[in-house]
Rosetta silent file (secondary structure, phi, psi, omega in degrees, C-alpha in Angstrom):
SEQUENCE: XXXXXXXXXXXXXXXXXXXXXXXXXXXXXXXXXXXXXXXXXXXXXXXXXXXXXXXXXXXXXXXXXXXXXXXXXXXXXXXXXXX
SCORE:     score description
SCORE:     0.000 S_00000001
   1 L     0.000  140.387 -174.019   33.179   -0.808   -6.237 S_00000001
   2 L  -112.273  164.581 -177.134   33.471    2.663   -4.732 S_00000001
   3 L   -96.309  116.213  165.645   32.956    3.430   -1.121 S_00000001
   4 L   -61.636  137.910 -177.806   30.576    5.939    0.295 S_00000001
   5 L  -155.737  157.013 -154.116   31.686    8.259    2.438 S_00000001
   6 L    65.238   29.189 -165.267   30.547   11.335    4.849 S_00000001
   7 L   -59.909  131.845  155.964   26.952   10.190    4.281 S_00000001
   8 L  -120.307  166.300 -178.191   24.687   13.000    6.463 S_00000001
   9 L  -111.159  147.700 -161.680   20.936   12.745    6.455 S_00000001
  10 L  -149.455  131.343  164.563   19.115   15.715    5.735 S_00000001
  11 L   -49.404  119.027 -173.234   15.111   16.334    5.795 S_00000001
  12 L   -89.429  -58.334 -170.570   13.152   16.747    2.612 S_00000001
  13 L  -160.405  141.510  177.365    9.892   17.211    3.722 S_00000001
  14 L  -159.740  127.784  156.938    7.514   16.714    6.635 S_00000001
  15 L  -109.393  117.226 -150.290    4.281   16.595    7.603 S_00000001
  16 L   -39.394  -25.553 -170.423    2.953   16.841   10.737 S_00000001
  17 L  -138.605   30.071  170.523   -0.498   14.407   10.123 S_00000001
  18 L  -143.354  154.519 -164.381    0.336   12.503    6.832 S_00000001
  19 L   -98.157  129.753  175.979    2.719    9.648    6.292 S_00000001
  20 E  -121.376  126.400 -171.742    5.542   10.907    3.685 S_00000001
  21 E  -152.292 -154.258 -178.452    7.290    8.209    1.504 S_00000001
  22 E    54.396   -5.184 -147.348    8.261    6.449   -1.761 S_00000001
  23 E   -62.945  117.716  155.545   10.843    9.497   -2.320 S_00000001
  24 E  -100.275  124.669  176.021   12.961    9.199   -5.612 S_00000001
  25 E   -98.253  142.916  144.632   15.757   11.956   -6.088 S_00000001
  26 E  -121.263 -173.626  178.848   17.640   13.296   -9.492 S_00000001
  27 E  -112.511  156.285  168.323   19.986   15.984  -10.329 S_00000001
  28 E  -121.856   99.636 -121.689   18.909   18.193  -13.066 S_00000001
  29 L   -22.470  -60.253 -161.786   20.811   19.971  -15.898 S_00000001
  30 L   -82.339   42.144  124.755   20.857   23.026  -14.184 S_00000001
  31 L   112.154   21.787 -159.742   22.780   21.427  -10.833 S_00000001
  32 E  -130.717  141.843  166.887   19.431   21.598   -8.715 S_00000001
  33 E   -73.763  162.784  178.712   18.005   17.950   -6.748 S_00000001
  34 E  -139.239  160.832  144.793   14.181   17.263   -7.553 S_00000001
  35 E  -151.661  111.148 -179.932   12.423   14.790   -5.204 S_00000001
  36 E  -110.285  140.350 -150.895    9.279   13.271   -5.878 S_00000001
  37 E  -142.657  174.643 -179.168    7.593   11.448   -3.243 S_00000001
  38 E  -111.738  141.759  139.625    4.018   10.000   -2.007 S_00000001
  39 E  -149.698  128.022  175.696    2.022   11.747    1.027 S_00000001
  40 L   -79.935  152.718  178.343   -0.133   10.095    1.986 S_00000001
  41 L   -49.804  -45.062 -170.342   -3.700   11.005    3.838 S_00000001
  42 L  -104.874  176.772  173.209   -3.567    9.636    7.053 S_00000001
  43 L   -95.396   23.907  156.805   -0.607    9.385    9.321 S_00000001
  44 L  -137.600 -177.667 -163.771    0.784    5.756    8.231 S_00000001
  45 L   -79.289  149.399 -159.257    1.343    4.663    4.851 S_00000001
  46 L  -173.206  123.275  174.233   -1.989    4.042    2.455 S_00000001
  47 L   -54.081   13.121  170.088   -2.644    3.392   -1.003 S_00000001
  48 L  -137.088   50.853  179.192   -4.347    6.429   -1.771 S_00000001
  49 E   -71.905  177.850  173.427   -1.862    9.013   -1.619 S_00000001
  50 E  -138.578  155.266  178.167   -0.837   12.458   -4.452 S_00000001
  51 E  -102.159  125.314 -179.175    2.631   12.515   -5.800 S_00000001
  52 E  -121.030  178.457 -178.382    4.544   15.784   -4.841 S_00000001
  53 E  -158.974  156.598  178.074    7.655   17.015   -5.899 S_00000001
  54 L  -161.185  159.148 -161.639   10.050   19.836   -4.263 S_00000001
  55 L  -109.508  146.748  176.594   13.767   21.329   -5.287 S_00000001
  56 E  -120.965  134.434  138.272   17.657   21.727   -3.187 S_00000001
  57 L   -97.108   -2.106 -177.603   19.862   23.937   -4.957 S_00000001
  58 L  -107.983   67.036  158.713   22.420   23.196   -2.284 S_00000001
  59 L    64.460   43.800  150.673   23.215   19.388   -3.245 S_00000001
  60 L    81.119   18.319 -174.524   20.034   18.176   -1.035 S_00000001
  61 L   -79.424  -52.403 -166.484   21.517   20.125    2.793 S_00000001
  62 L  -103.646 -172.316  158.579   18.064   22.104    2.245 S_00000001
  63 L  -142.258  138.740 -149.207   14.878   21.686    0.529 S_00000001
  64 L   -89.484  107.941  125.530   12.887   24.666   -0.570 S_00000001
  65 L    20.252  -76.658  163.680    9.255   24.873    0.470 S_00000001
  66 L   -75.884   -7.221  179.853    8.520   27.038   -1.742 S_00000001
  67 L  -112.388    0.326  165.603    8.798   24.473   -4.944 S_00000001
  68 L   -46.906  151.012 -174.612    6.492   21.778   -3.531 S_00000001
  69 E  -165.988  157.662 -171.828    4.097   21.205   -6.043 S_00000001
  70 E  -112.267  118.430 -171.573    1.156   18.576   -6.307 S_00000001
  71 L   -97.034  -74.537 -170.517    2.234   16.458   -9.721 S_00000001
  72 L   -83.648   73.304  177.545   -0.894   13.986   -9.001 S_00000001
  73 L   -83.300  172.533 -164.472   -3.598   14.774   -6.353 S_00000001
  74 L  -101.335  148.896  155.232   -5.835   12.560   -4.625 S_00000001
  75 L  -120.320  178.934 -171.858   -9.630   13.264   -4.810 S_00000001
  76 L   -53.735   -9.075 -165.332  -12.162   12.265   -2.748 S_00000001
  77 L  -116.226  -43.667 -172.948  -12.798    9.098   -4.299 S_00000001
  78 L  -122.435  151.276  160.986   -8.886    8.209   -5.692 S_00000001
  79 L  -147.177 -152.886 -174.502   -5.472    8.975   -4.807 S_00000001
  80 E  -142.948  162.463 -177.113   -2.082    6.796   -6.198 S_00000001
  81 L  -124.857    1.968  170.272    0.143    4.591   -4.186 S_00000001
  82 L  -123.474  167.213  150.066    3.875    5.026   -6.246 S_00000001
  83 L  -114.352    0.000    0.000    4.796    8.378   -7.298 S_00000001
């Protein structure tokens, strides 16, 4: 078993009036993190959420903004609860 070690915590994404969660990361050929996550409508967690997704090229210290993208959206009537 190997030991982790120099873990830091680093923000992915946040929004000020919606609950943000579920987040699964990979790495991807070209050396850049993806993380796709649930935000949800309201400001706690709720079963009618859209699946986002947004990019690090520096090993997850930042997360770009500018690549959020809506993989799933919610409509007025549905949203999704994993991403």
């Amino acid at each position: 078993m190997s030991i982790i070690k120099n873990v830091t915590h680093h923000v992915i994404y946040k929004h000020p009036s919606h609950c943000v969660n579920q987040t699964v990361i990979k790495r991807l050929q070209n050396g850049e993190l993806m993380a796709v996550f649930k935000e949800d409508r309201y400001p706690y967690h709720y079963d009618t959420g859209q699946t986002l997704l947004i990019r690090s090229r520096d090993c997850g210290n930042t997360w770009d903004e500018k690549t959020v993208k809506i993989v799933l959206p919610w409509t007025s009537t549905m949203g999704n609860w994993d991403c």
